[in-house]
Short mmCIF file of C-alpha atoms in Angstrom, two decimals:
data_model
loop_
_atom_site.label_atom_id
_atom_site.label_comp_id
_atom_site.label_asym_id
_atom_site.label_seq_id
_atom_site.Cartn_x
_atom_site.Cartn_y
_atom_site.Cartn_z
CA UNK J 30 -79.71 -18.31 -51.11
CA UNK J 31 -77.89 -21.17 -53.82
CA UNK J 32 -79.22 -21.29 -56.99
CA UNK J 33 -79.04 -24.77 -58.57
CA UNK J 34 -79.53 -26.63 -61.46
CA UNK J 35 -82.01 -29.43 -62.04
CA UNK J 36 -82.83 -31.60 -65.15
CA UNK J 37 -86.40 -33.07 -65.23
CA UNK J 38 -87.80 -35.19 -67.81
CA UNK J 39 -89.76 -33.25 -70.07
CA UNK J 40 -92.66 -35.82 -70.58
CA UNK J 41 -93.17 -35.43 -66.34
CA UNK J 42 -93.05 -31.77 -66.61
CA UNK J 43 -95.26 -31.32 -69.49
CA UNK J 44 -97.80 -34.06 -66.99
CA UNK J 45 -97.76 -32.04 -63.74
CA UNK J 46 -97.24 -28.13 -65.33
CA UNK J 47 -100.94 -27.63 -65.78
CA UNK J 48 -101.66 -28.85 -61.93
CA UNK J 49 -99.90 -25.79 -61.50
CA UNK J 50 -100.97 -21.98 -61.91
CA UNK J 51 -98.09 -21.67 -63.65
CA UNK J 52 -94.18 -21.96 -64.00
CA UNK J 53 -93.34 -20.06 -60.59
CA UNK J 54 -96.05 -21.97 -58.43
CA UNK J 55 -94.45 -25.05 -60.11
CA UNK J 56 -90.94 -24.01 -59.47
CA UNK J 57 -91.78 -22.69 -55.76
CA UNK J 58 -93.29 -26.26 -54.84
CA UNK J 59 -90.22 -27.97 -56.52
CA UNK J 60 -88.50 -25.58 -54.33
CA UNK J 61 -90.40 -26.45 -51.26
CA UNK J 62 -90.56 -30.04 -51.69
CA UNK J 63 -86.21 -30.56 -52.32
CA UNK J 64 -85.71 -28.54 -49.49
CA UNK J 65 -87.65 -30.60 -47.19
CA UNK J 66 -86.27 -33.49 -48.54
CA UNK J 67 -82.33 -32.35 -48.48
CA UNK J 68 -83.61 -30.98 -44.23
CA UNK J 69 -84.60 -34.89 -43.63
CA UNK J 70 -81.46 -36.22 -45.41
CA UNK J 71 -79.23 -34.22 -43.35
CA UNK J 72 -80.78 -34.66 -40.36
CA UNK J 73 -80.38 -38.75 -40.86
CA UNK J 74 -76.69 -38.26 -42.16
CA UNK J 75 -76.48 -36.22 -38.87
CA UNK J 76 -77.82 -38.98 -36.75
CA UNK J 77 -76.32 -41.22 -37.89
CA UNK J 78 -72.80 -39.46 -37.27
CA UNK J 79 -73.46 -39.37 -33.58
CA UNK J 80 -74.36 -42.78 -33.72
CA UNK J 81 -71.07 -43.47 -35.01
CA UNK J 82 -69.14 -41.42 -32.93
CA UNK J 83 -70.42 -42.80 -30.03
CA UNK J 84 -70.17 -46.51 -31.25
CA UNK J 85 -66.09 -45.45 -31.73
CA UNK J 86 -65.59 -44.10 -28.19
CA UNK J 87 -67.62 -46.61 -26.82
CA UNK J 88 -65.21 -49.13 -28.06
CA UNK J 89 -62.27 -47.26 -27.71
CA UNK J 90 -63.09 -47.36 -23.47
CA UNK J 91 -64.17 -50.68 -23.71
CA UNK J 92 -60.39 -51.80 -25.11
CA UNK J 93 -58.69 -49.42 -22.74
CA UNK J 94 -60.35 -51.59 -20.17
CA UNK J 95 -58.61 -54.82 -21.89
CA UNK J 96 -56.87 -56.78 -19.47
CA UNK J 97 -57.62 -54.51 -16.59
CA UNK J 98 -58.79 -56.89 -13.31
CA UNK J 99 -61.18 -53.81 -12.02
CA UNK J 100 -62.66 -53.68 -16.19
CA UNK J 101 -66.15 -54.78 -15.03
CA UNK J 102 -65.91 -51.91 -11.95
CA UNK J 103 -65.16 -49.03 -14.14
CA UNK J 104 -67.84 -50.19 -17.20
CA UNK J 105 -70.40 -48.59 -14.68
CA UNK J 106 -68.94 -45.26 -16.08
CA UNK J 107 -68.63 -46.41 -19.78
CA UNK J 108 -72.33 -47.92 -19.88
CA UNK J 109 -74.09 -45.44 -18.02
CA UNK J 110 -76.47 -45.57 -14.55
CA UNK J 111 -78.18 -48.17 -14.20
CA UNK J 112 -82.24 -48.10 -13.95
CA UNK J 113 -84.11 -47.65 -10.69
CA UNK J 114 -84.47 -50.53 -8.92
CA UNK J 115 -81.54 -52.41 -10.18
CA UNK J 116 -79.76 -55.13 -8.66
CA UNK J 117 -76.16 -56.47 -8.90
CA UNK J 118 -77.41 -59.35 -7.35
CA UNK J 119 -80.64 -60.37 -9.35
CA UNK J 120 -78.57 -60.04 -12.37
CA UNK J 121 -76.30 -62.54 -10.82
CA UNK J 122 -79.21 -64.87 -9.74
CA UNK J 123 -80.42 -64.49 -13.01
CA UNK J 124 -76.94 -65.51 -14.50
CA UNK J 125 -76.95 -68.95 -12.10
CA UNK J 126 -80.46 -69.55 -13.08
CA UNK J 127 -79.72 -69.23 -16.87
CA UNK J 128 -76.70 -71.70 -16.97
#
């Protein structure tokens, strides 16, 4: 268990010390409330991490594909399976159609 240090402005202390039944219900909800809060920080710094790890090897295949005639053949691999019921050739209609 880490022991730190934390300042508090007196005049919000001296507001919310008699909601409590005393210093060490005070300091045990201070407790419990920063440790959920530093849980939910690094679980978003965490996220976010994979999310950028994935972003940089998703890039890093797609440039490795640069100049490579079969590119669009091996992106199947790079961009995952595709969803049920999906068609090579109603996305190509669908390309015709748009232009």
């Amino acid at each position: 268990m880490c022991t730190l240090s934390v300042r508090m402005d007196d005049k919000v202390i001296d507001r919310v010390k008699p909601l409590f039944g005393g210093d060490k219900a005070m300091n045990k909800w201070i407790e419990t409330v920063l440790h959920k809060a530093m849980e939910e920080y690094a679980e978003q710094y965490e996220q976010m991490a994979g999310k950028n790890a994935l972003a940089k090897a998703l890039t890093k295949r797609l440039k490795e594909l640069e100049g490579d005639p079969e590119a669009l053949f091996k992106m199947s691999g790079i961009l995952g399976k595709p969803q049920a019921g999906f068609s090579w050739e109603e996305l190509r209609e669908e390309a015709i159609y748009d232009k």
